[in-house]
Coordinates of C-alpha atoms in Angstrom, one line a residue:
X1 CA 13.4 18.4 -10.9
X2 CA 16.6 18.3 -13.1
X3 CA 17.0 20.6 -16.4
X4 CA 17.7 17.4 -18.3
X5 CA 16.3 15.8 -21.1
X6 CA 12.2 14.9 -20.4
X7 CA 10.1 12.4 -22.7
X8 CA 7.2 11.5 -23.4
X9 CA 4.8 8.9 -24.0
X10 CA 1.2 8.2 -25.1
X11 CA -1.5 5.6 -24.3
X12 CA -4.7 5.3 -26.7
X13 CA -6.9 3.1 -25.0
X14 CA -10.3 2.7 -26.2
X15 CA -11.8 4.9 -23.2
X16 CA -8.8 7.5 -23.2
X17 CA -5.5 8.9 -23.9
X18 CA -3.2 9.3 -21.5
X19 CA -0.1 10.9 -21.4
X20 CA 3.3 10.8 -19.4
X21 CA 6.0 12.7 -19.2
X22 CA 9.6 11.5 -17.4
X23 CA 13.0 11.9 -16.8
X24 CA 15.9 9.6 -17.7
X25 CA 15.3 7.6 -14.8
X26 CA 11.6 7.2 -15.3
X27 CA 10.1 9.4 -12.6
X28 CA 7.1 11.1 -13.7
X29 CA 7.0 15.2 -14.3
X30 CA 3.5 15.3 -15.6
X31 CA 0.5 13.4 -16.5
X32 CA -2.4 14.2 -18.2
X33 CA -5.5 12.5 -19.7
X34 CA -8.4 12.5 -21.8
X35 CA -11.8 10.5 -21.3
X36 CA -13.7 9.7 -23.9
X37 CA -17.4 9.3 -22.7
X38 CA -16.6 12.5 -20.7
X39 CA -15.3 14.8 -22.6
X40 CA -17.0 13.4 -26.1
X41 CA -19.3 11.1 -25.5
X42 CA -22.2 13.8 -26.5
X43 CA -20.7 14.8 -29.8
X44 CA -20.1 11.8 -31.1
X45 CA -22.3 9.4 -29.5
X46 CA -19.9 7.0 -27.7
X47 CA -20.4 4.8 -25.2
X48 CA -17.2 3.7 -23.6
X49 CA -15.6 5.6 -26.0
X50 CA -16.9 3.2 -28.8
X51 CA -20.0 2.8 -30.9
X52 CA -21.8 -0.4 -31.5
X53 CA -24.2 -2.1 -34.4
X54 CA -25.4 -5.1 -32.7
X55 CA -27.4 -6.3 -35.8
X56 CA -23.6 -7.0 -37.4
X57 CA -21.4 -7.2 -34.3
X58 CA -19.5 -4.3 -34.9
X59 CA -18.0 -1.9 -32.6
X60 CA -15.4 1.2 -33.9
X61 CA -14.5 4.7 -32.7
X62 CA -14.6 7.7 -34.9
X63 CA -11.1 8.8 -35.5
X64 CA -11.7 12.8 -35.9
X65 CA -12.6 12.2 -31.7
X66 CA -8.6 11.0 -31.4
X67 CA -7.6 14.0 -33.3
X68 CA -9.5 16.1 -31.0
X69 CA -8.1 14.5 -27.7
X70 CA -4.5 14.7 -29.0
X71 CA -4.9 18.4 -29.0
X72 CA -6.9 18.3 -26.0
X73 CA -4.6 16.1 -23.9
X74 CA -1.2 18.3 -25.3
X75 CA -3.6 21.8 -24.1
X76 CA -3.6 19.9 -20.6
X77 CA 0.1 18.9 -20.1
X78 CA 1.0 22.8 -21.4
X79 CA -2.0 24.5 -19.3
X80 CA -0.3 22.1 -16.2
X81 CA 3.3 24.1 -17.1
X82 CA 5.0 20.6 -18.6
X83 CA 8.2 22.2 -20.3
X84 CA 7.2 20.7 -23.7
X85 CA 10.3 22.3 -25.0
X86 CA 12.6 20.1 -22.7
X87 CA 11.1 16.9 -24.8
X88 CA 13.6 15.4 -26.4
X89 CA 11.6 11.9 -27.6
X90 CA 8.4 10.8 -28.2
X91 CA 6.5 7.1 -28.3
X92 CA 3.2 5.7 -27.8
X93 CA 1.6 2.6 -26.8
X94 CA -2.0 2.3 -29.1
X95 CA -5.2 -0.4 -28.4
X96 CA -4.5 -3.3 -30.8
X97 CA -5.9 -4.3 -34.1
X98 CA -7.9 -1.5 -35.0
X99 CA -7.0 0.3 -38.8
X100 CA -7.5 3.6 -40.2
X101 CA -7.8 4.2 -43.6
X102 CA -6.2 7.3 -45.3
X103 CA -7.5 9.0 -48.3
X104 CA -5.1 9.9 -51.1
X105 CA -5.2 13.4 -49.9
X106 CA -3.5 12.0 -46.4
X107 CA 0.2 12.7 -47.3
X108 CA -0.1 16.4 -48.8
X109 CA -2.3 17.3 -45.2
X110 CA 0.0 16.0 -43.1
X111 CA 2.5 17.5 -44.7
X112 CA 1.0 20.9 -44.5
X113 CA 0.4 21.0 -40.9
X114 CA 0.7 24.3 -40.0
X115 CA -0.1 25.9 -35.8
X116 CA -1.5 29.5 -37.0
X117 CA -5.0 29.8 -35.3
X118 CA -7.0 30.3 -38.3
X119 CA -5.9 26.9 -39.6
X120 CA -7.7 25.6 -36.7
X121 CA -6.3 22.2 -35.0
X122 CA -5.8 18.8 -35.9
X123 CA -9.4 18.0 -36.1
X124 CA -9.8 20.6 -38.6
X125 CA -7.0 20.5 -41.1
X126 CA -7.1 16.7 -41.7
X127 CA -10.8 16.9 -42.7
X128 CA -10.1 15.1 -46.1
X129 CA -7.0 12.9 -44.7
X130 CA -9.5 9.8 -44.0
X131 CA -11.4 7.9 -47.3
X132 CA -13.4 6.1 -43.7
X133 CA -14.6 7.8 -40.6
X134 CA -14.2 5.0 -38.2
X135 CA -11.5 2.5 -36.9
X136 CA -12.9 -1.1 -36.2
X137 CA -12.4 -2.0 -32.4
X138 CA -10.9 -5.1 -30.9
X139 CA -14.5 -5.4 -29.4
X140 CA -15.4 -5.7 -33.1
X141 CA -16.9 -9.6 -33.9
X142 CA -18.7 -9.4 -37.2
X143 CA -15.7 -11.3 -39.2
X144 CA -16.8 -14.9 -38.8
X145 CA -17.5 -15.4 -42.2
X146 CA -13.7 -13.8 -42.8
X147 CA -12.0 -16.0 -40.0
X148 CA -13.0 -19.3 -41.3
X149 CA -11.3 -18.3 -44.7
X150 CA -8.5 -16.8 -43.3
X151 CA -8.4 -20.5 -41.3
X152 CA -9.1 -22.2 -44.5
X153 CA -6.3 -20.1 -46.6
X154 CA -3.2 -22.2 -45.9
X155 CA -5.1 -25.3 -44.5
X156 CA -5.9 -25.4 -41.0
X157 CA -6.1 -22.8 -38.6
X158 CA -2.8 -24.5 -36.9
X159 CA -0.8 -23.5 -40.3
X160 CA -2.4 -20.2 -39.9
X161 CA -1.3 -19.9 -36.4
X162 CA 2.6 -20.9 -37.5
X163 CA 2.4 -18.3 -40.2
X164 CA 1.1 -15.1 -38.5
X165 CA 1.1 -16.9 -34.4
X166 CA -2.5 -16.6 -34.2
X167 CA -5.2 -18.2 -35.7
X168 CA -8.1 -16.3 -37.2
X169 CA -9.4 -13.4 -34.9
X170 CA -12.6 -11.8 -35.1
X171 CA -10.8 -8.5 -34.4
X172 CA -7.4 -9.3 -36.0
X173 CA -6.8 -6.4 -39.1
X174 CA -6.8 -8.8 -41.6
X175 CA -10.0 -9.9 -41.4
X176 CA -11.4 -6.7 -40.7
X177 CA -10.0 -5.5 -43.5
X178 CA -11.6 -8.0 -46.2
X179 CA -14.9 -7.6 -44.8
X180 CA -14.4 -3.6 -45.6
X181 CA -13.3 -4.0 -48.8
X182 CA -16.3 -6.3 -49.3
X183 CA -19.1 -4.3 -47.4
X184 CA -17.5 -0.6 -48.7
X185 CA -15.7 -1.4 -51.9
X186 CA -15.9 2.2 -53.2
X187 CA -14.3 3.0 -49.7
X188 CA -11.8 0.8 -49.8
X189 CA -10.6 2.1 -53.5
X190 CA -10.5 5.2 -52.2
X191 CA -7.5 4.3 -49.3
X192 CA -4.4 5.2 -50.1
X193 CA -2.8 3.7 -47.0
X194 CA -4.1 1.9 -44.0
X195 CA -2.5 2.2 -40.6
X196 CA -3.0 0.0 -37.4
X197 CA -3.7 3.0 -34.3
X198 CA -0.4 3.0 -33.1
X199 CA 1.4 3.6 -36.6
X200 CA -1.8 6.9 -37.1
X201 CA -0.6 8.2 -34.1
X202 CA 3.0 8.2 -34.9
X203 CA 1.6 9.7 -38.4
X204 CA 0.1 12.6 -36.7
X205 CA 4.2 13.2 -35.1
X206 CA 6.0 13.3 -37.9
X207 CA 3.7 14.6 -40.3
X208 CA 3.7 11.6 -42.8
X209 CA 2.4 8.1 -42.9
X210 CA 4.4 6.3 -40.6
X211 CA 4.9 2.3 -41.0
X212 CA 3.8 -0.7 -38.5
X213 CA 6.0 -1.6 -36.0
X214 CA 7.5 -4.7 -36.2
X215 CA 5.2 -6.2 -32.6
X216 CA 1.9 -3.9 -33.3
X217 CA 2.0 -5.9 -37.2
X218 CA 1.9 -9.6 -35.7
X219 CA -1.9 -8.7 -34.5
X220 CA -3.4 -9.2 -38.1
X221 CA -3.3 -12.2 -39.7
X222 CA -1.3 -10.6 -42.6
X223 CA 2.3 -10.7 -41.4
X224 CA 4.6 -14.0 -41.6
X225 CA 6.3 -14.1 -38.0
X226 CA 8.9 -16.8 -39.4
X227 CA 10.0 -15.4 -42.6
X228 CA 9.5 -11.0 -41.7
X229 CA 7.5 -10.4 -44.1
X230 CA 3.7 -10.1 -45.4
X231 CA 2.0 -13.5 -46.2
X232 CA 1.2 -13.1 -50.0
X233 CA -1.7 -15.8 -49.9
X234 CA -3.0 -13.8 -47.2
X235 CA -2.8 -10.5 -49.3
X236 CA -4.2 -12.7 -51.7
X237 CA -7.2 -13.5 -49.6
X238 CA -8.4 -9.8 -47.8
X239 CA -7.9 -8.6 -51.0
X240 CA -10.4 -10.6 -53.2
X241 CA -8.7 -13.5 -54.8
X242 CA -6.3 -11.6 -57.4
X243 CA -2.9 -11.4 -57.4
X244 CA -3.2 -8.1 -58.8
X245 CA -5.5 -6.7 -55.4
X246 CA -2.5 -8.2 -53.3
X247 CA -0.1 -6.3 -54.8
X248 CA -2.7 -3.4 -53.9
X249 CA -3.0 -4.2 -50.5
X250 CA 0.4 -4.1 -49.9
X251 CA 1.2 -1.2 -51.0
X252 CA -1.8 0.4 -49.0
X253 CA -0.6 -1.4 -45.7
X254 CA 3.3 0.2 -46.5
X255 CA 6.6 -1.2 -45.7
X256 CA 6.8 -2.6 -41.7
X257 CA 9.7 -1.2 -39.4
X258 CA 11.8 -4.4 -38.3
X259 CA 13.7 -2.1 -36.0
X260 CA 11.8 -0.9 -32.9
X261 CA 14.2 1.2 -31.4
X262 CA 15.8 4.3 -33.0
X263 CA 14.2 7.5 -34.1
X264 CA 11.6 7.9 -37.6
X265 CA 12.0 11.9 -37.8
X266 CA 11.8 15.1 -36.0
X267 CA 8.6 16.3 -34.8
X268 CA 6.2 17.6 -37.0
X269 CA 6.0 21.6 -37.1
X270 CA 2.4 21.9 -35.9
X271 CA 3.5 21.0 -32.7
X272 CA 6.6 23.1 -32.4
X273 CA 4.5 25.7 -33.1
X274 CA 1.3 25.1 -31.5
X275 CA 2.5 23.9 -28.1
X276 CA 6.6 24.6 -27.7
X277 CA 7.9 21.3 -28.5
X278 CA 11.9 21.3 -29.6
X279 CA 12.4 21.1 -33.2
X280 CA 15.0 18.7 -32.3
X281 CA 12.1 16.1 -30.5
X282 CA 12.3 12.7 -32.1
X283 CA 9.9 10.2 -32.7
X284 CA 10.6 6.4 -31.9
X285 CA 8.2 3.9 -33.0
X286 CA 4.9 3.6 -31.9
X287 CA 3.7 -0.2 -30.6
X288 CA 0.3 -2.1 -29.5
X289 CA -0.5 -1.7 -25.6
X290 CA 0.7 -5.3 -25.0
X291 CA 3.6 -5.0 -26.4
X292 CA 4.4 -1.9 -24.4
X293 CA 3.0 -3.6 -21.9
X294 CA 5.7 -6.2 -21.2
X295 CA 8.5 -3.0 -22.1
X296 CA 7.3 -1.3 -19.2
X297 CA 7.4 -4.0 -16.7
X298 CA 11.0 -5.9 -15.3
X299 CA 10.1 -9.2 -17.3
X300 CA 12.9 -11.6 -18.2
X301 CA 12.3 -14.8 -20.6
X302 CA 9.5 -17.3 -18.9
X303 CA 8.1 -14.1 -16.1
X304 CA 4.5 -13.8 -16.8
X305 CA 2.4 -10.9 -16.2
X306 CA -1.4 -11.5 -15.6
X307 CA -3.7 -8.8 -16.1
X308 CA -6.5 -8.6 -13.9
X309 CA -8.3 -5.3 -15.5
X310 CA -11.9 -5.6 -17.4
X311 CA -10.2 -8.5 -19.6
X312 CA -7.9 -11.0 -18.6
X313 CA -4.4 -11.3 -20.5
X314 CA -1.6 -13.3 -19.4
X315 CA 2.1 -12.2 -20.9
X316 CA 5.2 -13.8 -21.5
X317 CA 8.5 -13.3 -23.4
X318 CA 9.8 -16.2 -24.7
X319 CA 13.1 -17.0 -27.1
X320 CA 11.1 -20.3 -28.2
X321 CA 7.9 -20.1 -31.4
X322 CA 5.5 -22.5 -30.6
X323 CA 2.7 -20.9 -31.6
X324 CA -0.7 -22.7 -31.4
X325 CA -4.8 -21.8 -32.1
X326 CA -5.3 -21.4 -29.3
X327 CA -2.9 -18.1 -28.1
X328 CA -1.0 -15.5 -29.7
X329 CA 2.4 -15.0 -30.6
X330 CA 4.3 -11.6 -31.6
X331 CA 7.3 -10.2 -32.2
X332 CA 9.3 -9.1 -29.4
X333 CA 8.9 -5.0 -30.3
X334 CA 12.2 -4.3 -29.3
X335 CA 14.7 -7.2 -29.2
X336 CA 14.7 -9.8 -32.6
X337 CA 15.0 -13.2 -31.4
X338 CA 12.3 -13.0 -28.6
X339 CA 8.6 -13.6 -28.8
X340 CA 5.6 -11.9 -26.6
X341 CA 3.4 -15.3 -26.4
X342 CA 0.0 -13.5 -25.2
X343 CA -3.6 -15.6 -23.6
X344 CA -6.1 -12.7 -23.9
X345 CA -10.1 -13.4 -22.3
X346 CA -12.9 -11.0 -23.0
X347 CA -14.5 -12.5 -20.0
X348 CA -12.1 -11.4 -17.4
X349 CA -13.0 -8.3 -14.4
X350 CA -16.2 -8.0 -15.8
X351 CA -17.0 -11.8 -15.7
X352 CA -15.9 -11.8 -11.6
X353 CA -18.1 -9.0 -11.3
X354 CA -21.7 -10.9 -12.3
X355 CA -20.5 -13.1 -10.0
X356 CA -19.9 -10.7 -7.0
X357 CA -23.3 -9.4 -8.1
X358 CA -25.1 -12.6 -7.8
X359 CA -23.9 -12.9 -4.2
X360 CA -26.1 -11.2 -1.6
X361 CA -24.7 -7.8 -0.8
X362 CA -22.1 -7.4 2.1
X363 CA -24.2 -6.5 5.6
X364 CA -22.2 -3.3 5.6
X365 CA -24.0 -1.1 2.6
X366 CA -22.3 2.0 3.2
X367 CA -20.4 3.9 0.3
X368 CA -16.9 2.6 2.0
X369 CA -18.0 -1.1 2.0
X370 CA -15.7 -3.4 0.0
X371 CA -18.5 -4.8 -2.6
X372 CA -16.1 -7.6 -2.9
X373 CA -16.7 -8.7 0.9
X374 CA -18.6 -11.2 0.1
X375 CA -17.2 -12.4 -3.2
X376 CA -13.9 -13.2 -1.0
X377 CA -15.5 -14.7 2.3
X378 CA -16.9 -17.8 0.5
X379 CA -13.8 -17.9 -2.1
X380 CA -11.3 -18.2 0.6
X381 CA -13.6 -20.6 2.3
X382 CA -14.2 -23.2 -0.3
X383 CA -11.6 -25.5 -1.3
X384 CA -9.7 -26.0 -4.3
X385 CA -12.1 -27.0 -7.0
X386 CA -14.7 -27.4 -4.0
X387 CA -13.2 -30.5 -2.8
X388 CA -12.9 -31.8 0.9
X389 CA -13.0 -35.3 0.3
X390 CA -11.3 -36.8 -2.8
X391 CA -13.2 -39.8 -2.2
X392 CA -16.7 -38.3 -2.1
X393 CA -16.8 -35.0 -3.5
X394 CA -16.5 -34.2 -7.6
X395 CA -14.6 -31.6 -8.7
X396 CA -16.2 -28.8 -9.8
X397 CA -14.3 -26.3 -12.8
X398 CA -17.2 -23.6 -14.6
X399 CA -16.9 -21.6 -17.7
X400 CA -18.4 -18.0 -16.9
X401 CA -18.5 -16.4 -20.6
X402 CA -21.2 -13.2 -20.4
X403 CA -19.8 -12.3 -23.5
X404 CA -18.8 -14.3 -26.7
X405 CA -14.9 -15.7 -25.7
X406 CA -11.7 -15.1 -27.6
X407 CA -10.1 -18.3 -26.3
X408 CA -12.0 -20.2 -27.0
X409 CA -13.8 -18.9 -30.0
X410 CA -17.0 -19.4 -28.3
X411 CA -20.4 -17.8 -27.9
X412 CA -21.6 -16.4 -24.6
X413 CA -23.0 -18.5 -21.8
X414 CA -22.3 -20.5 -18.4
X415 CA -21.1 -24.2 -18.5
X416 CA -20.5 -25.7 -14.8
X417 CA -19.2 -29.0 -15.0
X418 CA -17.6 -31.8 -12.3
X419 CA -15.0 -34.4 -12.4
X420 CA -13.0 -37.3 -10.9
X421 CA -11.1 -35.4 -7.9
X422 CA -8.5 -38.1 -8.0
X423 CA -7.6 -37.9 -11.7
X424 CA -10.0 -35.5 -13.8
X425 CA -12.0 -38.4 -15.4
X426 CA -15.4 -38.6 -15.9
X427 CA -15.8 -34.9 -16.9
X428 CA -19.7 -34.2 -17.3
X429 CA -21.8 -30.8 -17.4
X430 CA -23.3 -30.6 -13.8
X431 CA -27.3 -31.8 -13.7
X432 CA -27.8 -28.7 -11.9
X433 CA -26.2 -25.1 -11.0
X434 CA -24.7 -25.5 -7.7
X435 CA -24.5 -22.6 -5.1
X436 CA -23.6 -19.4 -6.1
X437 CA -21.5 -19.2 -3.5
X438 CA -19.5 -21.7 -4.8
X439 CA -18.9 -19.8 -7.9
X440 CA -17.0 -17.1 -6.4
X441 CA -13.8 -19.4 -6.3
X442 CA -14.6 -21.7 -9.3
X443 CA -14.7 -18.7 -11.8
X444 CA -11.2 -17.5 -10.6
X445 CA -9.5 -21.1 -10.5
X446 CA -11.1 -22.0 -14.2
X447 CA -10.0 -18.9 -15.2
X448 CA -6.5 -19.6 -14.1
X449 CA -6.6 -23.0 -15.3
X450 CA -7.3 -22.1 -18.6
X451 CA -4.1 -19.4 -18.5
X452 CA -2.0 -22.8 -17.1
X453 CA -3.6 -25.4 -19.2
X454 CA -2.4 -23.1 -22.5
X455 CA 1.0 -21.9 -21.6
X456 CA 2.0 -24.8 -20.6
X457 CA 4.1 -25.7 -24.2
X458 CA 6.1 -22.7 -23.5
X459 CA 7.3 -23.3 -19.7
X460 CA 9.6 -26.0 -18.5
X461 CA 9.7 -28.2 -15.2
X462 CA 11.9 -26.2 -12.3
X463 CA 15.1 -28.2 -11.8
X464 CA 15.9 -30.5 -8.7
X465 CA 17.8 -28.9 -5.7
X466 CA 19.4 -31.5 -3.1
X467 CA 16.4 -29.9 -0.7
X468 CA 13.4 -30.8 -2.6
X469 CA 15.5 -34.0 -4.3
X470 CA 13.1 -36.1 -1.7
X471 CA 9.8 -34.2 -2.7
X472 CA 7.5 -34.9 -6.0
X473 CA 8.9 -33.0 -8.8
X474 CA 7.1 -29.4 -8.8
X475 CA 4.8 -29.2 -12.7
X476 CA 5.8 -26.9 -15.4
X477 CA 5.4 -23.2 -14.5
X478 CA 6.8 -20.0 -15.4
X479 CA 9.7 -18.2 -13.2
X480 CA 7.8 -15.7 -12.2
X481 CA 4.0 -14.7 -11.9
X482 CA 3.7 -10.6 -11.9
X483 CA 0.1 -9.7 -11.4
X484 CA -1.0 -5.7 -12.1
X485 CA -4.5 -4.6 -12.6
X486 CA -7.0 -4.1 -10.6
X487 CA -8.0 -7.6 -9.9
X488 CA -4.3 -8.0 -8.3
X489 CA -5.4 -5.8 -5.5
X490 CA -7.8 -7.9 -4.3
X491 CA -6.4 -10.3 -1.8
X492 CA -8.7 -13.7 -2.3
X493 CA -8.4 -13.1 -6.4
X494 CA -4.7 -12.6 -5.9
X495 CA -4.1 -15.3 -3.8
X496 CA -6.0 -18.0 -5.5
X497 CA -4.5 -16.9 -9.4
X498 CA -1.2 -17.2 -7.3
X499 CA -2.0 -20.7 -5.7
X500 CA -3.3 -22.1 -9.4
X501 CA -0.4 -20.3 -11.9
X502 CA 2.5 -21.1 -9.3
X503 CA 5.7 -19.7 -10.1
X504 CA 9.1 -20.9 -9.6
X505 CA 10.7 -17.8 -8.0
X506 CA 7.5 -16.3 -6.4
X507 CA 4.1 -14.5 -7.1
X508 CA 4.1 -10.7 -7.0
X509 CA 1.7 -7.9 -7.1
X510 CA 3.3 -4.8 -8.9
X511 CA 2.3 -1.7 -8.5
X512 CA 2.8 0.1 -11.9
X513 CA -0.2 2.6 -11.4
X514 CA -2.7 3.4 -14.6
X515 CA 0.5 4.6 -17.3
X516 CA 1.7 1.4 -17.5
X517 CA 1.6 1.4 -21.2
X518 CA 2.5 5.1 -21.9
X519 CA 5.7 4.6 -19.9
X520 CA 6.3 1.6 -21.9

């Protein structure tokens, strides 16, 4: 290892923080990591590293348990002998949506940071730094009332969705923020300033309340994409109806970075102190795991990444806004003029799994069985859309949603439906279930349907080369299909995503291990 400059970067998840630190050219020097269930989940009742009120739908993490892993993960990387001192700059990638809420006290604590022992750690001197314990989740789904204002606000949720490039989300900040200031007024009075999770933890760095990045903002309903600045109708809204409470909110939610690369300050001298960091560290903007997603990862314009992990999402950078109801658009975090158009599914890995489940259980029931055995004998063995005779057989496409659906805002269930094979006509629910083995490859083409069916605005047809000048023209489909997560390592998932999302230039499976975001 060289004696050059080393940096590092941060990953809050909801289950853990992970941290990486490189060299210039991106090999790692250390890693460490901090589970939540595992190391918290007694103290403050977690369950993947979240708690839940199922009466109201909502799901957030106590924040003084990040406080306590950022000490905790930093005490890992030093007790592993990571020269902290040779870190030179500092970034993190933070789970989407979720908000903190500062009391008025916030500024003058994090100020007054200080590393001597009897001051205790992070945990412990910003005691009074939070007017709310808890940060709402993306799991979070008790804003319907919210969305269909926030939808109603300038119209139509399509307005809504060319104003901020999403329609209203049940996790989005905005929402979440007007039901607070409804449900907790006093609470809410009390906030002197409200962070998303990746501008908290950048807080924590430099010791003062650090603004929204200009990617991490686009994930709340709030911020107008097209004109760079906060929507004052929708200030209006979250904040009650007064001109007077938008002028509030905005100052609570701060001024938003448009630049996302440079430095926001020196370290903060509680961790100079504490753990041998440089005085001379800097700290770049902090951004939403998607977004740092897509940094991490060689993507030019029209590449898509699909991630095949516990949720689906399907990534794309993009110089063209089109945004639309049903997707997402953001800023580009890094480079102005480029979009991150993002498809994000709830029912994703976990959704394949009650399927595998359903299947009888591979012969071999030993601990080095693939569980998937089974799963990818009859996927690979029944044909696209379970048709072997155009003529006869129906097409068959499925909706597999165990849990309420982003896209489509939907609530939970199964929907199996068949069609015209020749053209897609006569679309009807199916009388009956059919096999469950059939289900194995139906609920990883729909599911890649859906990704092609929506992106499909944003792509263009490949051009004609004098070889395929002959051939019927190949559909509309991005350049390149990267797929990471660990659904990409299964071959019959991987292949059949592949087949359905084609690809101009190729499908590839990339290999970016679990710091994907941090190194981003």
């Amino acid at each position: 290892m060289s004696e050059g400059p080393l940096y590092l970067g941060f990953d809050l998840s909801t289950q853990q923080l992970k941290a990486i630190v490189i060299q210039s050219d991106l090999s790692v020097v250390s890693s460490a990591k901090v589970d939540f269930d595992g190391d918290f989940g007694a103290k403050y009742g977690i369950k993947k590293g979240v708690q839940v009120k199922e009466a109201e739908g909502e799901v957030f993490a106590p924040v003084a348990m990040w406080l306590e892993a950022l000490d905790l993960v930093l005490q890992r990387l030093q007790e592993a002998n990571t020269p902290l001192n040779r870190i030179r700059g500092i970034s993190g990638s933070c789970q989407q949506h979720g908000s903190v809420y500062w009391s008025r006290e916030a500024e003058k604590l994090l100020a007054e940071l200080q590393a001597h022992e009897q001051r205790g750690k992070l945990v412990d001197q910003l005691k009074g730094a939070f007017s709310h314990p808890y940060a709402p989740n993306w799991q979070d789904h008790s804003t319907q009332a919210e969305c269909d204002k926030f939808d109603e606000a300038l119209g139509t949720a399509e307005r809504l969705a060319q104003a901020t490039g999403s329609s209203a989300h049940h996790r989005f900040t905005g929402p979440q923020i007007m039901r607070l200031r409804r449900k907790l007024p006093n609470m809410y009075a009390s906030t002197s300033r409200i962070s998303l999770v990746s501008s908290f933890l950048a807080s924590l760095f430099i010791g003062c309340v650090a603004p929204m990045d200009i990617s991490d903002v686009c994930g709340m309903n709030l911020w107008d994409i097209p004109s760079n600045t906060w929507s004052e109708t929708l200030l209006t809204l979250a904040a009650g109806g007064s001109v007077e409470g938008a002028a509030e909110l905005k100052s609570k939610l701060g001024e938003v970075r448009l630049d996302g690369g440079g430095s926001m300050g020196k370290i903060s001298s509680y961790f100079v102190g504490k753990y041998g960091f440089s005085p001379d560290c800097e700290i770049a903007p902090f951004t939403g795991d998607n977004p740092a997603t897509i940094l991490a990862l060689p993507l030019r314009p029209l590449d898509a990444i699909v991630s095949l992990g516990t949720s689906t999402t399907f990534l794309m950078i993009t110089p063209v806004y089109k945004p639309d109801p049903s997707y997402h658009f953001f800023n580009h975090p890094t480079t102005p003029g480029q979009y991150m158009f993002m498809l994000c599914y709830k029912n994703g890995g976990l959704a394949r799994e009650k399927v595998r489940d359903s299947l009888p259980a591979p012969k071999d029931n030993s601990s080095a069985a693939d569980p998937w055995e089974t799963f990818n004998q009859h996927a690979l063995s029944t044909p696209p859309l379970d048709v072997s005779s155009p003529e006869t057989d129906k097409a068959k496409l499925g909706l597999y949603f165990y849990l309420p659906e982003i896209v489509p805002n939907i609530s939970a269930g199964t929907w199996r439906y068949e069609c015209s094979a020749a053209d897609g006509s006569d679309l009807q629910q199916a009388n009956q279930p059919w096999p469950v083995a059939k289900d194995a490859r139906i609920i990883v083409e729909s599911q890649a349907l859906s990704m092609r069916l929506r992106s499909q605005n944003l792509i263009s047809t490949p051009p004609s080369t004098p070889s395929s000048s002959s051939s019927p023209q190949l559909p509309a489909q991005p350049r390149r299909i990267y797929l990471v997560g660990g659904g990409s390592l299964n071959p019959a998932i991987a292949r059949i995503m592949g087949d359905v999302l084609g690809g101009v230039d190729g499908v590839y499976k990339l290999d970016v291990g679990g710091n994907a975001c941090a190194l981003g």
